[in-house]
Amino acid sequence: MNKSRKVSLSKFLSKYLRHEPEMLGLHLSEGGWVAVADLLEACQRHGQALTHLELSEIVADSDKKRFAFDATGTLIRAQQGHSVSVDLQLAPATPPAVLYHGTVGAALAAIRREGLQKMNRHHVHLSPDVETARRVGARRGKPVILAVDAAALHSAGAVFYESGNGVWLVDQVPPSYLRELTD
Ligand code: HQG
């Protein structure tokens, strides 16, 4: 599969596995899962036919690991980023001492005031390294990187989760745990 087909299929799947499953006639289970067979059939019905092999290639994509099969390989879900209500049943985990968040200048005033909020997602998304955070921020403009004192926030009682693809999730990050990195 060429790269542009992979990107467009991945975007299509993100849209329906995270945000609008009902638009494809799909219903996600509580854990966010849908039967692979139902998904492939729904994609075909909506003019985005793909093969099981192509789906496996997208799941295996080492870059982002946006999607995962269950242990049986018959169910699939998005690993994070949902706006529909799902419970991914992730186990709380101890984060690295410092995590990073990539954003843009336009959001800074509000972030300094309110801290990081989850906005339309279920959690605030944090990256394990500056490079990843930079890429996340760059989706919206010139990236600004914030370092998060995850150790202190965790000690203060915040619950952290690690999604299957290395993204760290937390409910919110108050301003006092944030530090802006300068170039
Ligand atoms: C900002 C992609 C104003 C926040 C990436 C961000 C990531 C605030 C935006 C994943 C704010 C939300 C998530 C506040 C936060 N006031 N703005 N108090 N608090 N913000 O897309 O972290 O491609 O929901 O800085 O790789 O950018 O989906 O979050 O700019 O892992 O697989 O509000 O999305 O992965 O934007 O990105 P998002 P994000 P996927």
PDB file of C-alpha atoms and ligand atoms in Angstrom:
ATOM      1  CA  MET A   1       0.000   0.000   0.000  1.00  0.00           C
ATOM      2  CA  ASN A   2       1.447   3.394  -0.837  1.00  0.00           C
ATOM      3  CA  LYS A   3       1.891   6.081   1.777  1.00  0.00           C
ATOM      4  CA  SER A   4      -0.922   8.363   0.660  1.00  0.00           C
ATOM      5  CA  ARG A   5      -3.454   5.506   0.717  1.00  0.00           C
ATOM      6  CA  LYS A   6      -2.223   4.529   4.162  1.00  0.00           C
ATOM      7  CA  VAL A   7      -2.619   8.103   5.434  1.00  0.00           C
ATOM      8  CA  SER A   8      -6.071   8.527   3.969  1.00  0.00           C
ATOM      9  CA  LEU A   9      -7.313   5.167   5.281  1.00  0.00           C
ATOM     10  CA  SER A  10      -5.831   5.916   8.689  1.00  0.00           C
ATOM     11  CA  LYS A  11      -7.674   9.267   8.799  1.00  0.00           C
ATOM     12  CA  PHE A  12     -10.897   7.596   7.701  1.00  0.00           C
ATOM     13  CA  LEU A  13     -10.577   4.939  10.414  1.00  0.00           C
ATOM     14  CA  SER A  14      -9.670   7.524  13.090  1.00  0.00           C
ATOM     15  CA  LYS A  15     -12.781   9.497  12.290  1.00  0.00           C
ATOM     16  CA  TYR A  16     -15.115   6.535  12.741  1.00  0.00           C
ATOM     17  CA  LEU A  17     -13.320   4.593  15.488  1.00  0.00           C
ATOM     18  CA  ARG A  18     -12.839   7.705  17.636  1.00  0.00           C
ATOM     19  CA  HIS A  19     -15.540  10.178  16.819  1.00  0.00           C
ATOM     20  CA  GLU A  20     -18.501   9.121  14.677  1.00  0.00           C
ATOM     21  CA  PRO A  21     -18.929   5.332  14.644  1.00  0.00           C
ATOM     22  CA  GLU A  22     -22.693   5.698  14.184  1.00  0.00           C
ATOM     23  CA  MET A  23     -22.122   7.472  10.851  1.00  0.00           C
ATOM     24  CA  LEU A  24     -20.760   4.140   9.565  1.00  0.00           C
ATOM     25  CA  GLY A  25     -23.569   2.254  11.297  1.00  0.00           C
ATOM     26  CA  LEU A  26     -21.133   0.921  13.900  1.00  0.00           C
ATOM     27  CA  HIS A  27     -21.545   0.624  17.636  1.00  0.00           C
ATOM     28  CA  LEU A  28     -18.414   0.568  19.783  1.00  0.00           C
ATOM     29  CA  SER A  29     -18.366  -1.676  22.849  1.00  0.00           C
ATOM     30  CA  GLU A  30     -17.587  -0.083  26.208  1.00  0.00           C
ATOM     31  CA  GLY A  31     -13.890  -0.682  25.623  1.00  0.00           C
ATOM     32  CA  GLY A  32     -14.090   1.006  22.209  1.00  0.00           C
ATOM     33  CA  TRP A  33     -13.979  -2.253  20.252  1.00  0.00           C
ATOM     34  CA  VAL A  34     -15.737  -3.151  17.043  1.00  0.00           C
ATOM     35  CA  ALA A  35     -15.686  -6.448  15.123  1.00  0.00           C
ATOM     36  CA  VAL A  36     -13.128  -6.354  12.324  1.00  0.00           C
ATOM     37  CA  ALA A  37     -15.601  -8.014   9.962  1.00  0.00           C
ATOM     38  CA  ASP A  38     -18.244  -5.358  10.714  1.00  0.00           C
ATOM     39  CA  LEU A  39     -15.739  -2.569  10.207  1.00  0.00           C
ATOM     40  CA  LEU A  40     -14.563  -3.887   6.837  1.00  0.00           C
ATOM     41  CA  GLU A  41     -18.146  -4.319   5.696  1.00  0.00           C
ATOM     42  CA  ALA A  42     -19.100  -0.811   6.853  1.00  0.00           C
ATOM     43  CA  CYS A  43     -16.086   0.693   5.095  1.00  0.00           C
ATOM     44  CA  GLN A  44     -17.101  -1.022   1.880  1.00  0.00           C
ATOM     45  CA  ARG A  45     -20.701   0.193   2.220  1.00  0.00           C
ATOM     46  CA  HIS A  46     -19.393   3.742   2.585  1.00  0.00           C
ATOM     47  CA  GLY A  47     -17.157   3.686  -0.468  1.00  0.00           C
ATOM     48  CA  GLN A  48     -13.863   3.118   1.403  1.00  0.00           C
ATOM     49  CA  ALA A  49     -13.311  -0.578   0.726  1.00  0.00           C
ATOM     50  CA  LEU A  50     -10.111  -1.985   2.179  1.00  0.00           C
ATOM     51  CA  THR A  51      -8.808  -5.497   2.604  1.00  0.00           C
ATOM     52  CA  HIS A  52      -8.055  -7.286   5.841  1.00  0.00           C
ATOM     53  CA  LEU A  53      -4.400  -7.216   4.831  1.00  0.00           C
ATOM     54  CA  GLU A  54      -4.439  -3.436   4.401  1.00  0.00           C
ATOM     55  CA  LEU A  55      -6.095  -3.054   7.786  1.00  0.00           C
ATOM     56  CA  SER A  56      -3.400  -5.229   9.372  1.00  0.00           C
ATOM     57  CA  GLU A  57      -0.747  -3.088   7.718  1.00  0.00           C
ATOM     58  CA  ILE A  58      -2.276   0.066   9.190  1.00  0.00           C
ATOM     59  CA  VAL A  59      -2.509  -1.516  12.646  1.00  0.00           C
ATOM     60  CA  ALA A  60       1.104  -2.662  12.442  1.00  0.00           C
ATOM     61  CA  ASP A  61       2.259   0.789  11.338  1.00  0.00           C
ATOM     62  CA  SER A  62       5.179   1.277  13.677  1.00  0.00           C
ATOM     63  CA  ASP A  63       4.948   5.049  13.479  1.00  0.00           C
ATOM     64  CA  LYS A  64       1.884   5.882  15.577  1.00  0.00           C
ATOM     65  CA  LYS A  65       0.105   2.633  16.476  1.00  0.00           C
ATOM     66  CA  ARG A  66      -3.222   4.410  16.401  1.00  0.00           C
ATOM     67  CA  PHE A  67      -5.226   1.183  16.265  1.00  0.00           C
ATOM     68  CA  ALA A  68      -4.950  -2.222  17.889  1.00  0.00           C
ATOM     69  CA  PHE A  69      -6.513  -5.652  17.456  1.00  0.00           C
ATOM     70  CA  ASP A  70      -7.577  -7.550  20.560  1.00  0.00           C
ATOM     71  CA  ALA A  71      -5.815 -10.789  21.487  1.00  0.00           C
ATOM     72  CA  THR A  72      -8.100 -12.821  19.204  1.00  0.00           C
ATOM     73  CA  GLY A  73      -7.588 -10.530  16.205  1.00  0.00           C
ATOM     74  CA  THR A  74     -11.341 -10.328  15.634  1.00  0.00           C
ATOM     75  CA  LEU A  75     -11.868  -6.942  17.307  1.00  0.00           C
ATOM     76  CA  ILE A  76     -10.227  -3.601  16.624  1.00  0.00           C
ATOM     77  CA  ARG A  77     -10.191  -0.231  18.404  1.00  0.00           C
ATOM     78  CA  ALA A  78      -8.462   3.136  18.369  1.00  0.00           C
ATOM     79  CA  GLN A  79      -5.838   3.234  21.125  1.00  0.00           C
ATOM     80  CA  GLN A  80      -6.667   6.802  22.219  1.00  0.00           C
ATOM     81  CA  GLY A  81      -8.023  10.110  21.038  1.00  0.00           C
ATOM     82  CA  HIS A  82     -11.736   9.326  21.307  1.00  0.00           C
ATOM     83  CA  SER A  83     -14.419  11.945  21.602  1.00  0.00           C
ATOM     84  CA  VAL A  84     -17.200   9.351  21.935  1.00  0.00           C
ATOM     85  CA  SER A  85     -17.598   7.867  25.376  1.00  0.00           C
ATOM     86  CA  VAL A  86     -15.421   4.781  25.789  1.00  0.00           C
ATOM     87  CA  ASP A  87     -13.609   3.235  28.705  1.00  0.00           C
ATOM     88  CA  LEU A  88     -10.295   1.963  27.373  1.00  0.00           C
ATOM     89  CA  GLN A  89      -9.738   0.074  30.634  1.00  0.00           C
ATOM     90  CA  LEU A  90      -6.120   1.155  30.831  1.00  0.00           C
ATOM     91  CA  ALA A  91      -4.293   0.459  34.061  1.00  0.00           C
ATOM     92  CA  PRO A  92      -2.953   3.428  36.040  1.00  0.00           C
ATOM     93  CA  ALA A  93       0.823   3.637  35.663  1.00  0.00           C
ATOM     94  CA  THR A  94       3.758   5.567  37.067  1.00  0.00           C
ATOM     95  CA  PRO A  95       4.876   8.156  34.507  1.00  0.00           C
ATOM     96  CA  PRO A  96       8.465   9.128  33.753  1.00  0.00           C
ATOM     97  CA  ALA A  97       9.623  12.077  35.888  1.00  0.00           C
ATOM     98  CA  VAL A  98       9.147  14.545  33.035  1.00  0.00           C
ATOM     99  CA  LEU A  99       6.694  14.430  30.148  1.00  0.00           C
ATOM    100  CA  TYR A 100       6.192  16.918  27.335  1.00  0.00           C
ATOM    101  CA  HIS A 101       3.292  18.628  25.614  1.00  0.00           C
ATOM    102  CA  GLY A 102       3.499  20.331  22.237  1.00  0.00           C
ATOM    103  CA  THR A 103       1.161  23.232  21.664  1.00  0.00           C
ATOM    104  CA  VAL A 104       1.192  26.593  19.882  1.00  0.00           C
ATOM    105  CA  GLY A 105       1.642  30.207  21.001  1.00  0.00           C
ATOM    106  CA  ALA A 106      -2.040  31.036  20.567  1.00  0.00           C
ATOM    107  CA  ALA A 107      -2.994  28.577  23.342  1.00  0.00           C
ATOM    108  CA  LEU A 108      -0.349  29.719  25.835  1.00  0.00           C
ATOM    109  CA  ALA A 109      -2.209  32.492  27.631  1.00  0.00           C
ATOM    110  CA  ALA A 110      -5.116  30.161  28.398  1.00  0.00           C
ATOM    111  CA  ILE A 111      -2.779  27.317  29.352  1.00  0.00           C
ATOM    112  CA  ARG A 112      -0.854  29.572  31.757  1.00  0.00           C
ATOM    113  CA  ARG A 113      -4.167  30.498  33.342  1.00  0.00           C
ATOM    114  CA  GLU A 114      -6.004  27.135  33.405  1.00  0.00           C
ATOM    115  CA  GLY A 115      -3.250  24.609  32.847  1.00  0.00           C
ATOM    116  CA  LEU A 116      -3.612  21.872  30.246  1.00  0.00           C
ATOM    117  CA  GLN A 117      -7.201  20.797  29.788  1.00  0.00           C
ATOM    118  CA  LYS A 118      -8.476  17.831  27.842  1.00  0.00           C
ATOM    119  CA  MET A 119     -10.519  20.004  25.464  1.00  0.00           C
ATOM    120  CA  ASN A 120     -12.511  17.647  23.166  1.00  0.00           C
ATOM    121  CA  ARG A 121     -10.658  14.487  24.133  1.00  0.00           C
ATOM    122  CA  HIS A 122     -10.976  12.240  27.178  1.00  0.00           C
ATOM    123  CA  HIS A 123      -7.554  13.155  28.554  1.00  0.00           C
ATOM    124  CA  VAL A 124      -4.691  15.549  28.156  1.00  0.00           C
ATOM    125  CA  HIS A 125      -2.139  13.840  25.885  1.00  0.00           C
ATOM    126  CA  LEU A 126       1.524  13.975  26.889  1.00  0.00           C
ATOM    127  CA  SER A 127       4.583  12.770  25.002  1.00  0.00           C
ATOM    128  CA  PRO A 128       7.567  10.907  26.439  1.00  0.00           C
ATOM    129  CA  ASP A 129      10.089  13.033  24.529  1.00  0.00           C
ATOM    130  CA  VAL A 130      10.540  16.550  23.176  1.00  0.00           C
ATOM    131  CA  GLU A 131      10.696  15.422  19.542  1.00  0.00           C
ATOM    132  CA  THR A 132       7.282  13.790  19.681  1.00  0.00           C
ATOM    133  CA  ALA A 133       5.822  16.799  21.486  1.00  0.00           C
ATOM    134  CA  ARG A 134       7.275  19.061  18.807  1.00  0.00           C
ATOM    135  CA  ARG A 135       5.553  17.026  16.080  1.00  0.00           C
ATOM    136  CA  VAL A 136       2.233  17.160  17.948  1.00  0.00           C
ATOM    137  CA  GLY A 137       2.484  20.943  18.365  1.00  0.00           C
ATOM    138  CA  ALA A 138       3.550  21.440  14.750  1.00  0.00           C
ATOM    139  CA  ARG A 139       0.146  20.115  13.577  1.00  0.00           C
ATOM    140  CA  ARG A 140      -1.228  23.533  14.519  1.00  0.00           C
ATOM    141  CA  GLY A 141       1.612  25.958  13.759  1.00  0.00           C
ATOM    142  CA  LYS A 142       4.986  26.859  15.217  1.00  0.00           C
ATOM    143  CA  PRO A 143       5.358  24.425  18.101  1.00  0.00           C
ATOM    144  CA  VAL A 144       5.857  25.503  21.708  1.00  0.00           C
ATOM    145  CA  ILE A 145       7.009  22.778  24.072  1.00  0.00           C
ATOM    146  CA  LEU A 146       5.920  22.517  27.692  1.00  0.00           C
ATOM    147  CA  ALA A 147       7.688  20.255  30.153  1.00  0.00           C
ATOM    148  CA  VAL A 148       5.351  18.649  32.689  1.00  0.00           C
ATOM    149  CA  ASP A 149       6.586  17.773  36.168  1.00  0.00           C
ATOM    150  CA  ALA A 150       4.888  14.383  35.975  1.00  0.00           C
ATOM    151  CA  ALA A 151       6.635  13.032  39.079  1.00  0.00           C
ATOM    152  CA  ALA A 152       5.251  15.835  41.250  1.00  0.00           C
ATOM    153  CA  LEU A 153       1.796  15.669  39.697  1.00  0.00           C
ATOM    154  CA  HIS A 154       1.726  11.900  40.205  1.00  0.00           C
ATOM    155  CA  SER A 155       2.855  12.308  43.824  1.00  0.00           C
ATOM    156  CA  ALA A 156       0.069  14.824  44.295  1.00  0.00           C
ATOM    157  CA  GLY A 157      -2.417  12.083  43.393  1.00  0.00           C
ATOM    158  CA  ALA A 158      -3.081  12.554  39.674  1.00  0.00           C
ATOM    159  CA  VAL A 159      -3.757   9.282  37.869  1.00  0.00           C
ATOM    160  CA  PHE A 160      -1.691   8.659  34.745  1.00  0.00           C
ATOM    161  CA  TYR A 161      -2.315   6.069  32.043  1.00  0.00           C
ATOM    162  CA  GLU A 162      -0.045   4.932  29.245  1.00  0.00           C
ATOM    163  CA  SER A 163      -1.952   4.186  26.071  1.00  0.00           C
ATOM    164  CA  GLY A 164      -0.782   1.240  24.024  1.00  0.00           C
ATOM    165  CA  ASN A 165       1.225   3.542  21.765  1.00  0.00           C
ATOM    166  CA  GLY A 166       3.387   5.402  24.257  1.00  0.00           C
ATOM    167  CA  VAL A 167       1.124   8.427  24.740  1.00  0.00           C
ATOM    168  CA  TRP A 168       0.652   9.357  28.400  1.00  0.00           C
ATOM    169  CA  LEU A 169      -2.824  10.393  29.479  1.00  0.00           C
ATOM    170  CA  VAL A 170      -3.917  12.449  32.473  1.00  0.00           C
ATOM    171  CA  ASP A 171      -7.029  14.363  33.414  1.00  0.00           C
ATOM    172  CA  GLN A 172      -5.457  17.794  33.536  1.00  0.00           C
ATOM    173  CA  VAL A 173      -2.179  19.535  34.325  1.00  0.00           C
ATOM    174  CA  PRO A 174      -2.427  22.609  36.586  1.00  0.00           C
ATOM    175  CA  PRO A 175      -0.188  25.548  35.580  1.00  0.00           C
ATOM    176  CA  SER A 176       2.198  25.067  38.508  1.00  0.00           C
ATOM    177  CA  TYR A 177       3.395  21.744  36.999  1.00  0.00           C
ATOM    178  CA  LEU A 178       4.249  23.316  33.633  1.00  0.00           C
ATOM    179  CA  ARG A 179       7.460  24.883  32.417  1.00  0.00           C
ATOM    180  CA  GLU A 180       7.910  26.402  28.947  1.00  0.00           C
ATOM    181  CA  LEU A 181      11.016  25.199  27.155  1.00  0.00           C
ATOM    182  CA  THR A 182      12.899  27.832  25.216  1.00  0.00           C
ATOM    183  CA  ASP A 183      14.810  26.985  22.039  1.00  0.00           C
TER     184      ASP A 183
HETATM  185  C1  HQG B   1      -4.551  22.904  23.642  1.00  0.00           C
HETATM  186  C2  HQG B   1      -2.503  13.404  17.817  1.00  0.00           C
HETATM  187  C3  HQG B   1      -6.380  26.425  25.451  1.00  0.00           C
HETATM  188  C4  HQG B   1      -3.519  21.832  23.465  1.00  0.00           C
HETATM  189  C5  HQG B   1      -1.208  13.784  18.469  1.00  0.00           C
HETATM  190  C6  HQG B   1      -3.768  21.424  22.013  1.00  0.00           C
HETATM  191  C7  HQG B   1      -1.484  13.598  19.948  1.00  0.00           C
HETATM  192  C8  HQG B   1      -5.469  24.340  25.430  1.00  0.00           C
HETATM  193  C9  HQG B   1      -5.268  21.591  21.862  1.00  0.00           C
HETATM  194  C10 HQG B   1      -2.987  13.654  20.064  1.00  0.00           C
HETATM  195  C11 HQG B   1      -5.654  24.228  26.832  1.00  0.00           C
HETATM  196  C12 HQG B   1      -6.028  20.290  21.956  1.00  0.00           C
HETATM  197  C13 HQG B   1      -3.433  14.800  20.935  1.00  0.00           C
HETATM  198  C14 HQG B   1      -6.218  25.317  27.514  1.00  0.00           C
HETATM  199  C15 HQG B   1      -4.762  22.411  26.130  1.00  0.00           C
HETATM  200  N1  HQG B   1      -6.584  26.403  26.787  1.00  0.00           N
HETATM  201  N2  HQG B   1      -5.831  25.429  24.745  1.00  0.00           N
HETATM  202  N3  HQG B   1      -6.429  25.319  28.839  1.00  0.00           N
HETATM  203  N4  HQG B   1      -5.198  23.028  27.227  1.00  0.00           N
HETATM  204  N5  HQG B   1      -4.906  23.197  25.039  1.00  0.00           N
HETATM  205  O1  HQG B   1      -5.646  17.598  19.305  1.00  0.00           O
HETATM  206  O2  HQG B   1      -2.359  17.184  22.527  1.00  0.00           O
HETATM  207  O3  HQG B   1      -3.022  12.075  15.168  1.00  0.00           O
HETATM  208  O4  HQG B   1      -7.074  17.540  21.423  1.00  0.00           O
HETATM  209  O5  HQG B   1      -2.214  22.312  23.671  1.00  0.00           O
HETATM  210  O6  HQG B   1      -0.140  13.028  18.012  1.00  0.00           O
HETATM  211  O7  HQG B   1      -2.664  18.496  20.347  1.00  0.00           O
HETATM  212  O8  HQG B   1      -4.878  11.950  16.809  1.00  0.00           O
HETATM  213  O9  HQG B   1      -4.613  17.504  21.635  1.00  0.00           O
HETATM  214  O10 HQG B   1      -3.104  22.251  21.119  1.00  0.00           O
HETATM  215  O11 HQG B   1      -1.024  12.402  20.479  1.00  0.00           O
HETATM  216  O12 HQG B   1      -3.303  10.021  16.577  1.00  0.00           O
HETATM  217  O13 HQG B   1      -5.694  22.434  22.940  1.00  0.00           O
HETATM  218  O14 HQG B   1      -3.474  13.809  18.745  1.00  0.00           O
HETATM  219  O15 HQG B   1      -2.558  12.050  17.592  1.00  0.00           O
HETATM  220  O16 HQG B   1      -5.752  19.556  20.782  1.00  0.00           O
HETATM  221  O17 HQG B   1      -2.998  16.048  20.392  1.00  0.00           O
HETATM  222  P1  HQG B   1      -5.840  17.990  20.721  1.00  0.00           P
HETATM  223  P2  HQG B   1      -3.067  17.389  21.244  1.00  0.00           P
HETATM  224  P3  HQG B   1      -3.517  11.500  16.464  1.00  0.00           P
END
